[in-house]
Amino acid sequence: MKKLRNAGIIGTGSCLPDKIVTNQDMEKIVDTTDEWVKTRTGISERRMTDENTATSDLATVAASRALENAGLGPEEIDLILVATVTPDVMFPSTACIVQDNIGAINAAAFDLEAACSGFLYGLAVAENFIKTGYYKNVLVIGAETLTKLVDFTDRNTCVLFGDGAGAAIVSEVPEGYGILSSYIGADGKGGKLLTVPAGGSRIPSSVESVLNRLHYVKMDGKEVFKFAVKIMGDAAEKALEKCGLDKEDIDFLIPHQANRRIIDASIKRLKMPNEKVYINLDKYGNMSSASVAVAIDEASRKGLLKDGDTIVLVGFGGGLTWGSAVLKWKSIGRD
Ligand code: ACO
């Protein structure tokens, strides 16, 4: 049997809108307090796009930064995967829009929808395209403008989300490095816990759907919370088991950034010291599929990820979905 290649991240980039919306700003919009949001979620502020900026705009900047970081030209990309629940339009895909924007003329392009687990799903797809030798360079992007889909009269959801994009280039890496294992899963029974009911083929957009606010995010926060606390630990352990490692082997944890209390439960279960866990939800809120992607880029650029470190990525999201990966880190950029 032909030996599989090793797939890993060779470049990252991210993009956040300039506009900062603090909890104090949210107090003026909806019946909430800075104290409630901070203690129940850990979020202090989030970023928000303006009316002229769409998901592909953030994705394009993140992608260009990842290309630069990897030292690759856009024509060297074979596939663009955009994980998003907030595409620019129903179709064409946001990935095709990004392909045009960056001039990746040799790339196939498609979107992938796994809500907040989207980037981890994308990484698993890219890993397999590289391992088998089907493609050489895959650009995986997690990009969202969720502030355009949340109902700013619903305090249960509007304080939680923010906009942003993160990108990673997945290519062949030296033996012993890269993605050691990945794990993705879903439970469609929980789909109704987190959904945007209208705008698709079940309830097409209409005056009535808009009046009933059905084109906004609806969430059963308590049920999602219970699911998240369990699945984050389960998924991380499953990915570790798949590559023969244990929680004691983790050097750095990058969890999905939805709620500080969910992250704390994972830290406890995986017995991680706080300083070995990347947290940026205080500044950005939950950026869905962009959360883990932005976190990797920031952690890498801050020099927090060292050559040879075992890094665990883990997340969960609507669907319900979950995903995790174990990486053996190799400094970003080509040798
Ligand atoms: N400000 C003030 N009070 C609020 C707010 C707010 N922003 N939001 C809710 N409350 C109130 C509620 O109305 C409720 O009041 P009541 O008791 O009078 O009815 C009270 O606070 C308690 O509400 P709970 O829902 O019990 O609060 P909880 O501690 O569960 O926290 C939260 C809510 C933060 C939403 C939590 O459940 C959570 O984080 N769930 C997970 C959500 C998540 O991760 N979603 C993203 C999934 S990823 C994706 O795919 C997009």
XYZ file of C-alpha atoms and ligand atoms in Angstrom:
386
model
C 0.000 0.000 0.000
C 1.248 3.488 -0.850
C 2.386 5.441 2.230
C 0.120 8.332 3.196
C 1.654 11.806 3.359
C 1.733 13.933 6.519
C -0.653 16.867 6.425
C -0.173 19.966 8.540
C -0.737 23.703 8.787
C 2.023 25.702 7.052
C 0.520 29.184 7.273
C -2.260 31.065 9.057
C -4.000 34.423 8.850
C -6.978 36.193 10.350
C -9.098 39.300 9.950
C -11.317 41.092 12.450
C -13.524 44.082 11.761
C -12.328 47.310 13.406
C -15.606 48.156 15.142
C -15.661 47.095 18.800
C -19.021 46.691 20.541
C -18.595 46.504 24.321
C -21.017 45.062 26.848
C -21.738 48.678 27.857
C -22.758 49.342 24.242
C -25.038 46.268 24.408
C -26.653 47.651 27.596
C -27.962 50.522 25.445
C -29.504 48.140 22.884
C -31.032 45.352 24.975
C -32.030 44.620 28.580
C -28.675 43.296 29.820
C -25.716 44.258 31.987
C -21.960 44.077 31.605
C -21.889 42.080 34.830
C -24.372 39.434 33.555
C -22.609 38.936 30.245
C -19.147 38.755 31.828
C -20.058 36.338 34.604
C -22.345 34.073 32.517
C -20.167 33.996 29.364
C -16.746 35.614 29.884
C -17.370 38.019 26.987
C -16.472 41.721 27.391
C -16.676 42.892 23.789
C -17.106 41.638 20.236
C -16.247 42.866 16.725
C -18.929 43.931 14.269
C -18.833 44.409 10.502
C -20.399 47.476 8.922
C -23.230 47.290 6.389
C -20.811 47.239 3.442
C -18.782 44.274 4.665
C -19.759 40.662 4.020
C -18.248 37.344 5.110
C -16.140 36.988 1.945
C -14.457 40.351 2.627
C -13.122 39.122 5.981
C -12.311 35.696 4.499
C -10.327 37.265 1.647
C -8.081 39.256 3.978
C -7.534 36.243 6.279
C -6.700 34.086 3.231
C -4.197 36.616 1.849
C -2.474 36.792 5.225
C -2.283 32.981 5.430
C -0.778 32.809 1.926
C 1.821 35.390 2.853
C 2.611 33.556 6.081
C 3.094 30.276 4.197
C 5.085 31.911 1.411
C 2.698 30.625 -1.249
C 1.187 32.364 -4.241
C -2.595 32.139 -4.822
C -2.093 30.096 -7.994
C -0.474 27.353 -5.871
C -3.739 26.669 -4.004
C -5.614 23.569 -5.234
C -8.754 23.838 -3.114
C -10.516 26.536 -1.087
C -12.891 25.452 1.658
C -14.926 28.109 3.431
C -16.691 27.002 6.600
C -19.528 29.431 7.307
C -23.161 29.725 8.388
C -23.246 33.322 7.163
C -22.422 33.107 3.436
C -22.582 36.315 1.375
C -25.499 34.885 -0.634
C -27.330 31.536 -0.912
C -25.159 30.829 -3.952
C -22.556 31.104 -5.406
C -20.484 29.824 -2.518
C -18.403 32.210 -0.459
C -15.414 30.012 -1.402
C -15.922 30.901 -5.098
C -16.072 34.607 -4.208
C -12.806 34.298 -2.248
C -11.207 32.348 -5.109
C -11.925 35.246 -7.448
C -10.827 37.878 -4.920
C -7.411 36.328 -4.263
C -6.808 35.101 -7.821
C -6.532 31.405 -6.925
C -7.147 30.450 -10.543
C -6.165 26.801 -10.125
C -8.337 26.110 -7.092
C -11.596 24.217 -6.770
C -13.849 25.920 -4.216
C -16.792 25.033 -2.027
C -18.466 25.989 1.245
C -18.880 23.690 4.189
C -21.585 24.107 6.819
C -21.033 22.627 10.257
C -21.764 25.770 12.308
C -19.115 26.438 14.966
C -17.382 23.119 14.198
C -16.938 24.194 10.572
C -13.232 24.985 10.688
C -12.478 21.632 12.350
C -14.587 19.855 9.716
C -12.653 21.763 7.034
C -9.331 20.802 8.552
C -10.330 17.112 8.520
C -11.371 17.331 4.839
C -8.139 19.144 3.909
C -6.049 16.638 5.870
C -7.432 13.770 3.812
C -6.951 15.519 0.463
C -3.285 16.109 1.368
C -2.633 12.697 2.922
C -3.782 10.866 -0.190
C -1.805 13.160 -2.479
C -4.954 14.362 -4.268
C -4.002 17.990 -3.610
C -0.811 19.780 -2.531
C -2.170 22.933 -0.891
C -5.630 23.429 0.603
C -6.832 26.764 1.985
C -9.283 26.271 4.869
C -11.176 29.338 6.073
C -13.603 29.802 8.952
C -15.454 33.083 8.368
C -18.599 34.570 9.887
C -20.624 37.739 10.168
C -23.053 36.445 12.774
C -23.950 39.930 13.979
C -26.009 40.120 10.773
C -28.046 37.045 11.767
C -28.695 37.745 15.435
C -31.815 39.421 16.717
C -30.776 42.552 18.605
C -34.055 42.401 20.550
C -33.214 38.911 21.918
C -30.865 39.263 24.889
C -30.453 35.467 25.063
C -28.441 35.435 21.844
C -27.378 38.910 20.720
C -24.709 39.362 23.389
C -22.938 36.131 22.466
C -21.751 36.487 18.887
C -19.131 38.447 16.953
C -17.671 38.673 13.443
C -14.278 37.520 12.148
C -12.348 35.181 9.884
C -9.367 32.873 10.230
C -7.531 30.885 7.572
C -5.000 28.074 7.450
C -3.063 26.499 4.608
C -2.810 22.736 4.874
C 0.029 21.079 2.968
C 2.490 18.229 3.267
C 4.783 18.535 6.319
C 7.789 16.485 7.510
C 7.184 13.081 9.073
C 6.149 13.232 12.737
C 4.601 16.704 12.372
C 1.209 18.030 11.354
C -2.242 16.617 11.998
C -1.755 13.417 14.005
C -5.475 12.722 14.154
C -8.825 14.375 13.619
C -12.312 13.477 14.698
C -15.645 14.913 13.557
C -19.186 13.934 14.490
C -22.819 15.002 14.420
C -26.174 14.419 16.095
C -28.945 15.788 13.890
C -31.546 15.093 16.601
C -30.359 18.283 18.304
C -30.743 20.439 15.208
C -33.621 22.501 16.583
C -31.552 23.654 19.575
C -29.694 26.130 17.395
C -31.155 27.253 14.105
C -32.137 30.046 11.737
C -35.602 28.808 10.736
C -36.384 30.942 7.664
C -34.647 31.837 4.424
C -34.184 28.271 3.194
C -36.516 25.915 1.323
C -38.554 24.952 4.421
C -39.643 28.523 5.165
C -38.624 30.716 2.221
C -38.120 34.401 3.006
C -41.382 36.302 3.018
C -42.847 39.379 4.639
C -44.402 37.040 7.203
C -41.136 35.246 8.006
C -39.431 38.580 8.564
C -42.283 39.940 10.703
C -42.074 36.769 12.816
C -38.296 37.273 13.114
C -37.681 33.763 11.778
C -34.604 34.792 9.808
C -32.684 35.292 13.066
C -30.715 32.833 15.217
C -32.904 30.883 17.678
C -31.169 29.008 20.450
C -31.987 26.868 23.471
C -28.917 28.062 25.378
C -29.297 25.751 28.380
C -29.504 22.575 26.260
C -26.635 23.669 24.011
C -24.593 24.388 27.147
C -25.168 20.877 28.558
C -24.254 19.276 25.239
C -21.143 21.458 24.878
C -19.730 20.698 28.322
C -19.840 16.955 27.632
C -18.823 16.889 23.974
C -15.768 19.155 24.303
C -14.072 16.688 26.660
C -15.325 13.606 24.775
C -14.150 14.900 21.383
C -10.714 15.943 22.657
C -10.196 12.542 24.285
C -11.354 10.725 21.141
C -8.829 12.538 18.916
C -6.052 11.840 21.442
C -7.015 8.162 21.581
C -6.965 7.972 17.757
C -3.274 8.914 17.679
C -2.284 6.943 20.776
C -1.850 9.945 23.087
C -3.317 10.839 26.459
C -4.490 14.103 28.036
C -1.170 14.323 29.919
C 0.529 14.708 26.505
C -1.260 17.967 25.602
C 1.044 21.012 25.560
C -1.545 23.542 24.393
C -5.334 23.576 24.061
C -7.256 25.728 21.591
C -10.979 25.348 22.299
C -13.966 26.837 20.494
C -14.724 30.193 22.106
C -18.432 30.098 22.998
C -18.583 30.502 26.758
C -15.860 30.748 29.421
C -17.760 28.290 31.625
C -17.772 25.682 28.831
C -14.022 26.196 28.333
C -13.408 25.930 32.087
C -15.217 22.573 32.185
C -12.924 21.312 29.391
C -9.827 22.650 31.166
C -10.873 20.757 34.284
C -11.607 17.497 32.478
C -8.382 17.640 30.447
C -6.407 18.793 33.530
C -4.844 21.726 31.660
C -3.200 24.701 33.414
C -4.922 27.976 32.410
C -1.763 29.387 30.805
C -1.720 26.494 28.320
C -5.199 27.281 27.005
C -5.849 29.961 24.400
C -8.758 32.245 25.225
C -9.860 35.269 23.210
C -13.639 35.180 23.662
C -13.425 38.095 26.096
C -12.461 40.287 23.085
C -14.376 38.639 20.245
C -17.325 36.636 21.606
C -18.371 33.527 19.709
C -17.288 33.840 16.069
C -18.648 30.374 15.211
C -16.461 28.691 12.574
C -13.911 31.530 12.773
C -13.200 31.076 16.508
C -10.664 28.238 16.407
C -9.118 29.538 13.158
C -8.505 33.021 14.584
C -7.225 31.537 17.851
C -4.595 29.385 16.070
C -3.395 32.381 14.070
C -3.128 34.586 17.162
C -1.436 31.906 19.286
C 1.053 31.181 16.498
C 1.899 34.839 15.865
C 2.353 35.429 19.613
C 4.909 32.579 19.668
C 2.826 30.487 22.065
C 3.034 27.376 19.878
C 6.499 25.785 19.938
C 8.042 23.312 17.520
C 7.154 19.801 18.633
C 4.251 20.905 20.865
C 1.206 18.657 20.947
C -1.781 20.925 20.349
C -5.417 19.942 20.712
C -8.147 21.828 18.853
C -11.726 21.156 19.895
C -15.130 22.622 19.160
C -18.877 22.073 18.961
C -21.739 23.779 17.218
C -25.185 23.782 15.701
C -26.234 20.665 13.859
C -25.420 19.474 16.414
C -21.804 18.959 15.387
C -18.399 18.580 16.983
C -14.802 18.233 15.918
C -11.306 17.903 17.291
C -7.750 17.472 16.073
C -4.333 16.742 17.532
C -1.423 18.573 15.895
C 2.316 18.178 16.334
C 3.316 21.774 15.762
C 6.021 22.825 13.310
C 6.876 26.497 12.999
C 4.728 28.168 10.435
C 6.141 29.056 7.039
C 8.065 27.052 4.500
C 11.562 25.768 5.294
N -28.650 39.674 30.052
C -29.329 39.540 31.200
N -30.064 38.462 31.474
C -30.107 37.489 30.555
C -29.421 37.576 29.345
C -28.668 38.731 29.098
N -27.975 38.927 27.972
N -29.649 36.446 28.631
C -30.444 35.668 29.372
N -30.731 36.303 30.536
C -31.581 35.844 31.616
C -32.612 34.864 31.160
O -33.728 35.531 30.639
C -32.937 34.130 32.452
O -33.824 34.918 33.173
P -35.074 34.235 33.924
O -34.444 33.283 34.907
O -35.773 35.394 34.529
O -35.841 33.535 32.843
C -31.597 34.157 33.203
O -30.786 35.145 32.570
C -30.855 32.857 33.203
O -30.815 32.386 31.879
P -30.125 31.041 31.555
O -30.451 30.650 30.159
O -30.376 30.050 32.645
O -28.595 31.463 31.647
P -27.377 30.531 31.522
O -26.571 30.589 32.715
O -27.738 29.169 30.970
O -26.529 31.263 30.360
C -26.081 31.183 28.031
C -27.106 31.471 29.095
C -24.926 32.145 28.189
C -26.726 31.380 26.666
C -25.565 29.733 28.194
O -26.637 28.855 28.318
C -24.691 29.286 27.043
O -23.601 29.796 26.828
N -25.149 28.276 26.297
C -24.352 27.756 25.158
C -24.593 28.631 23.983
C -23.625 28.375 22.888
O -22.511 27.980 23.104
N -24.083 28.636 21.687
C -23.260 28.622 20.562
C -23.233 27.334 19.858
S -22.125 27.421 18.580
C -22.864 27.654 17.055
O -22.993 26.697 16.342
C -23.243 29.019 16.571
